[in-house]
XYZ file of N, CA, C and O in Angstrom:
380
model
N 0.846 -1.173 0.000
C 0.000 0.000 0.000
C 0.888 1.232 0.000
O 1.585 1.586 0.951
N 0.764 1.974 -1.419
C 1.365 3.671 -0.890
C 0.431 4.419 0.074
O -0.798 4.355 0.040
N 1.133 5.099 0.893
C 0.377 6.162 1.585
C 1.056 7.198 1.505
O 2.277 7.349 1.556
N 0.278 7.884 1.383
C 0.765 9.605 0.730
C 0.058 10.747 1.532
O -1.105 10.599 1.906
N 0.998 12.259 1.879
C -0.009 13.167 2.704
C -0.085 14.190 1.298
O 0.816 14.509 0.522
N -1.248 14.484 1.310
C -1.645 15.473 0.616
C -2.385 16.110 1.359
O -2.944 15.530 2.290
N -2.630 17.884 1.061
C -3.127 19.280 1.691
C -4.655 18.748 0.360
O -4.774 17.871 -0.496
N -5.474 19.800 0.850
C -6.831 20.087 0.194
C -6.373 20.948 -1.281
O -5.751 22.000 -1.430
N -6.821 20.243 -2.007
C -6.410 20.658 -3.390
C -5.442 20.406 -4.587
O -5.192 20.883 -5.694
N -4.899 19.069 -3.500
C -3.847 18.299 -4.372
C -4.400 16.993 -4.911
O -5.404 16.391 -4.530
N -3.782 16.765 -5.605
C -4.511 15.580 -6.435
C -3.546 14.531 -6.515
O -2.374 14.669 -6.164
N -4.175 13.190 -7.104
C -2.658 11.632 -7.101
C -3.600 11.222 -8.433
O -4.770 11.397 -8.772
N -2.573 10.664 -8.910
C -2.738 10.334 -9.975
C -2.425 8.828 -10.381
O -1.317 8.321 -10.209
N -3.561 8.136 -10.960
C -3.754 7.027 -11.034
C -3.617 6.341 -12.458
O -4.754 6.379 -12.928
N -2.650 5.647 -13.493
C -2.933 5.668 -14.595
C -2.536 6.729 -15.465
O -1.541 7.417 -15.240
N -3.183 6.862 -16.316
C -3.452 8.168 -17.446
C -4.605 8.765 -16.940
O -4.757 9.984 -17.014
N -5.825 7.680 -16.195
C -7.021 8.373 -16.372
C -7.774 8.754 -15.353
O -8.839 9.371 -15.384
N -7.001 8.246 -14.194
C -7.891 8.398 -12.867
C -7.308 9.555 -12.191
O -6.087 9.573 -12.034
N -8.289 10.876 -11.619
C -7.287 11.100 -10.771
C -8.559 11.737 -9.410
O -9.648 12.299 -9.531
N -7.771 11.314 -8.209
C -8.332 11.485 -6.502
C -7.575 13.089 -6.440
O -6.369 13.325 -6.513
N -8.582 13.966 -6.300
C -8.603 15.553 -5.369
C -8.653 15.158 -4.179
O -9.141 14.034 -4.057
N -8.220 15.828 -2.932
C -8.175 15.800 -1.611
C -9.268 17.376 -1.819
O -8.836 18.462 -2.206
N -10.390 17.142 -1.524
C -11.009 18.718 -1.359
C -10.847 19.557 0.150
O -10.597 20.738 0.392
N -11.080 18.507 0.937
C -11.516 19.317 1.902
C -10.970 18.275 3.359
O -11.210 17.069 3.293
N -10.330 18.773 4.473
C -10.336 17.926 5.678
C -10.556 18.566 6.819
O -10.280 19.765 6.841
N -11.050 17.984 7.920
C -11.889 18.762 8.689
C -11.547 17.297 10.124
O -12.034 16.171 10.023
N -10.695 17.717 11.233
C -10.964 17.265 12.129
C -10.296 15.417 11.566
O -9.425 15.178 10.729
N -11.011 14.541 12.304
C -10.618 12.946 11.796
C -10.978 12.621 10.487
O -10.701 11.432 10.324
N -11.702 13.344 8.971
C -12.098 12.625 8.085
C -11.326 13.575 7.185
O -10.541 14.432 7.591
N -11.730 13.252 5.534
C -11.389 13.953 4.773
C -12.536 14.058 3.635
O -13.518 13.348 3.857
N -12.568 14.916 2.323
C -13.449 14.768 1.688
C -12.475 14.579 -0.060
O -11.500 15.282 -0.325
N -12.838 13.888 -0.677
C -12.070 13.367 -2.207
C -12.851 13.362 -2.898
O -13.949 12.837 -2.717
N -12.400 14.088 -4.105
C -12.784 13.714 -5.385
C -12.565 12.397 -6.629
O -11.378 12.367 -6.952
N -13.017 11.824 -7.035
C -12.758 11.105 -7.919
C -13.147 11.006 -9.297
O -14.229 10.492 -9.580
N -12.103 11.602 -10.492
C -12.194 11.549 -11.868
C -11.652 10.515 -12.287
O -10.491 10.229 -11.997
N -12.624 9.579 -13.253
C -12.407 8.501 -13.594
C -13.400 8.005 -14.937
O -14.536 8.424 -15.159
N -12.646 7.009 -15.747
C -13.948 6.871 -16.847
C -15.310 6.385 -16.588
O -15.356 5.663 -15.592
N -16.220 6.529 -17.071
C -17.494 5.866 -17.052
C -16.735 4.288 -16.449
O -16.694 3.930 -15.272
N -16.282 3.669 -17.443
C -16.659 2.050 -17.158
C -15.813 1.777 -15.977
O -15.701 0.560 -15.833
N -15.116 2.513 -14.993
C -14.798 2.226 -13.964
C -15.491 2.502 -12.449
O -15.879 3.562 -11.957
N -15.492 1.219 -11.940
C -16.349 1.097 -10.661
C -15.969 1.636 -9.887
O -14.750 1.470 -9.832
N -16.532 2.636 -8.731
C -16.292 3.095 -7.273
C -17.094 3.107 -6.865
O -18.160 3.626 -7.200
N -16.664 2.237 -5.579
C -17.175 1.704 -4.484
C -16.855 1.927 -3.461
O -15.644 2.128 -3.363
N -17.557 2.010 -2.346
C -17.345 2.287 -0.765
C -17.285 0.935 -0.484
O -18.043 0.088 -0.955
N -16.332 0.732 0.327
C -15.933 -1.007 1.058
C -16.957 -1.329 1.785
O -17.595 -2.355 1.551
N -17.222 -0.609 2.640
C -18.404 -0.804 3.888
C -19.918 -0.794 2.924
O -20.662 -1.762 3.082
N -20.185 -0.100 2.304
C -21.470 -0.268 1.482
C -21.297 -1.780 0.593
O -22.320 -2.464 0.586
N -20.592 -2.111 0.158
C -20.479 -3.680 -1.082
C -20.518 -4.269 0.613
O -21.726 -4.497 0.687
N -20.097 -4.553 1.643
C -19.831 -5.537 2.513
C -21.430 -5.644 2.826
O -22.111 -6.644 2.599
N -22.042 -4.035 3.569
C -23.123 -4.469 3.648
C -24.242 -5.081 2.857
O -25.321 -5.490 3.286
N -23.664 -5.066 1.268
C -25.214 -4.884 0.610
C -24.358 -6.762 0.553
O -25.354 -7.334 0.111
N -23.549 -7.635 0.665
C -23.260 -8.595 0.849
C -23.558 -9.384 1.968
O -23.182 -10.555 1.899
N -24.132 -9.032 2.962
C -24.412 -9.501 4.134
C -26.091 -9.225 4.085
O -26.850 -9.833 4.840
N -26.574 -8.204 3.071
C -27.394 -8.090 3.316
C -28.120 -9.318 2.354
O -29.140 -9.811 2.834
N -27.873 -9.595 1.649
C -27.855 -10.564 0.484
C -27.695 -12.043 1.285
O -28.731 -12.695 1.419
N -26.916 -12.387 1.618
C -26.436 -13.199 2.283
C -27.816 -13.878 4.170
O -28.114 -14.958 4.681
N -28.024 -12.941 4.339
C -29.128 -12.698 5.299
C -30.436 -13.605 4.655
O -30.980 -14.660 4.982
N -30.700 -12.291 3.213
C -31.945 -12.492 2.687
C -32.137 -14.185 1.842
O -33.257 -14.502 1.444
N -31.202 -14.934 1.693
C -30.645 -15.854 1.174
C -30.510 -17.287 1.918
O -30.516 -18.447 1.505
N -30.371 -16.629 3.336
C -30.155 -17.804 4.287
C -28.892 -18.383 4.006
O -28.793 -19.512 4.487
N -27.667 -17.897 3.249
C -26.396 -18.405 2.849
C -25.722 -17.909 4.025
O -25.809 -16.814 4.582
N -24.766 -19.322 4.392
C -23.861 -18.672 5.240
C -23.146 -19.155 4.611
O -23.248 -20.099 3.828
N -21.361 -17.791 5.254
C -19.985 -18.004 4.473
C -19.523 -16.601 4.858
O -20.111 -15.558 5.142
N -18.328 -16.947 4.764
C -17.308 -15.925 5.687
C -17.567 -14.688 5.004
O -18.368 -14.886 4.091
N -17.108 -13.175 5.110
C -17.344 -11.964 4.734
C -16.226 -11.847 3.484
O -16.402 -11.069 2.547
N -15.283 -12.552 3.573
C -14.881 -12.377 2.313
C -14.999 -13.051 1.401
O -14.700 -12.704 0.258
N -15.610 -14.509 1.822
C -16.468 -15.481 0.505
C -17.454 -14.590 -0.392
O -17.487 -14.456 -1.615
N -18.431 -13.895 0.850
C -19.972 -13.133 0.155
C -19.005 -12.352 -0.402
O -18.945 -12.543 -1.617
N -18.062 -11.383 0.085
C -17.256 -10.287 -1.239
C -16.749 -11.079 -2.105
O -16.707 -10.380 -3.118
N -16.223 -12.369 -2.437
C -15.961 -12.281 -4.029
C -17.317 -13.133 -4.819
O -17.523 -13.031 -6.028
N -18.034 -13.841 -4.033
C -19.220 -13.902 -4.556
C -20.083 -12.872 -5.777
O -20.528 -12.873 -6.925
N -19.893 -11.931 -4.373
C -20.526 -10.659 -5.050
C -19.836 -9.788 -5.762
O -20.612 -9.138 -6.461
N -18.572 -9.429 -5.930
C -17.897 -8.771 -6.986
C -17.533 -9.739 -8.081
O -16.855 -9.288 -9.004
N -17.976 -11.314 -8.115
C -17.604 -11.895 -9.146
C -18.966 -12.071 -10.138
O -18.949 -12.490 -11.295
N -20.350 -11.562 -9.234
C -21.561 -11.129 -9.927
C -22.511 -12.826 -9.834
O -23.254 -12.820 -10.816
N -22.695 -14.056 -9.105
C -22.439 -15.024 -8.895
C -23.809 -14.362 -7.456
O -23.619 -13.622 -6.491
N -25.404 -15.227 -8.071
C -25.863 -14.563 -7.439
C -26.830 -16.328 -6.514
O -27.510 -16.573 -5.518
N -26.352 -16.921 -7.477
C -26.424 -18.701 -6.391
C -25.710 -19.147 -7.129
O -25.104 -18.785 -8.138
N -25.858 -20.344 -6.309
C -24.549 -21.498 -6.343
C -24.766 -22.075 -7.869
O -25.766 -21.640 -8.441
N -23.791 -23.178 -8.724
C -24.531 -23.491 -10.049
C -25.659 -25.000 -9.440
O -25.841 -25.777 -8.503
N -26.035 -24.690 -10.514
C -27.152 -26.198 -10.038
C -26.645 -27.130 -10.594
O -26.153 -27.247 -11.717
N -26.817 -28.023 -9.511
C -25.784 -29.444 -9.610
C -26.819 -30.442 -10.841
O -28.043 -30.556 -10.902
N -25.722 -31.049 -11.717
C -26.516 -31.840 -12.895
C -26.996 -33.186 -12.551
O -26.672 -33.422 -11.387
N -27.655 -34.196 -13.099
C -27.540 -34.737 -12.954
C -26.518 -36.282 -13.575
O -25.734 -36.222 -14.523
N -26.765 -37.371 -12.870
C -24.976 -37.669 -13.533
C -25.551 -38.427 -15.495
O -26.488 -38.196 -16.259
N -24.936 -38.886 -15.508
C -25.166 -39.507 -16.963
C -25.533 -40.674 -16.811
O -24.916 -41.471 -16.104
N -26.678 -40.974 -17.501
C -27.731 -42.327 -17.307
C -26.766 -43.254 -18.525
O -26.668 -42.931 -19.708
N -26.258 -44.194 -18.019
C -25.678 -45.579 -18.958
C -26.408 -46.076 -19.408
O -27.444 -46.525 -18.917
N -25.795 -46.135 -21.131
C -27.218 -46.390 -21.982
C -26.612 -49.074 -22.266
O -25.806 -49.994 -22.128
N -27.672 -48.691 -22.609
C -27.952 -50.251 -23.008
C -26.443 -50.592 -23.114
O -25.572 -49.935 -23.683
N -26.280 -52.205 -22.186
C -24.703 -52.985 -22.366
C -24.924 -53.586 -23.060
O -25.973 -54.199 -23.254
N -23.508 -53.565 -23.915
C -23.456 -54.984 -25.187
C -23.523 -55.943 -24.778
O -23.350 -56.387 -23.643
N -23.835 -56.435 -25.858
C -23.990 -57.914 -25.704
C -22.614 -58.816 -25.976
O -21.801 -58.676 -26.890
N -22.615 -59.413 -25.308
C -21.212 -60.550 -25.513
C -21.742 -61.928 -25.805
O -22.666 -62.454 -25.185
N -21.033 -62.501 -26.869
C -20.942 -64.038 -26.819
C -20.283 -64.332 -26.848
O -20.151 -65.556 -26.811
């Protein structure tokens, strides 16, 4: 993990295309911007965990908190359904 101090108004740069503003900090938190393309996801950790537990609840699935996270970031919304096996067709005949 880099960790970096930046003042309000500095920016890091991610790529070519991403880039995090530090806008504003106030006391224990901070406030960030994030420029980034459309097809890239941002997400709050604590929001995907909950809406994974919340899923997970509604489901009656149990499994550790980081099973339901790659469950759910792998888009995997039940288990596959088990087949059934292969019916053996007619034995030859021997003489």
């Amino acid at each position: 993990m880099l960790v970096l101090t930046r003042k309000p108004g500095e920016k890091i740069l991610i790529g070519d295309d991403i880039v995090i503003t530090v806008l504003d900090a106030r006391g224990d938190s901070i406030r960030i911007g994030v420029d980034a393309p459309r097809g890239i996801k941002i997400q709050r950790s604590e929001v995907v965990q909950a809406v994974a537990e919340a899923n997970a609840e509604a489901t009656g699935a149990a499994g550790s908190a980081e099973e339901q996270r790659l469950v759910l970031s792998l888009g995997k919304l039940a288990p596959p359904v088990p087949t059934a096996p292969p019916v053996p067709g007619p034995a030859a005949a021997t003489e």
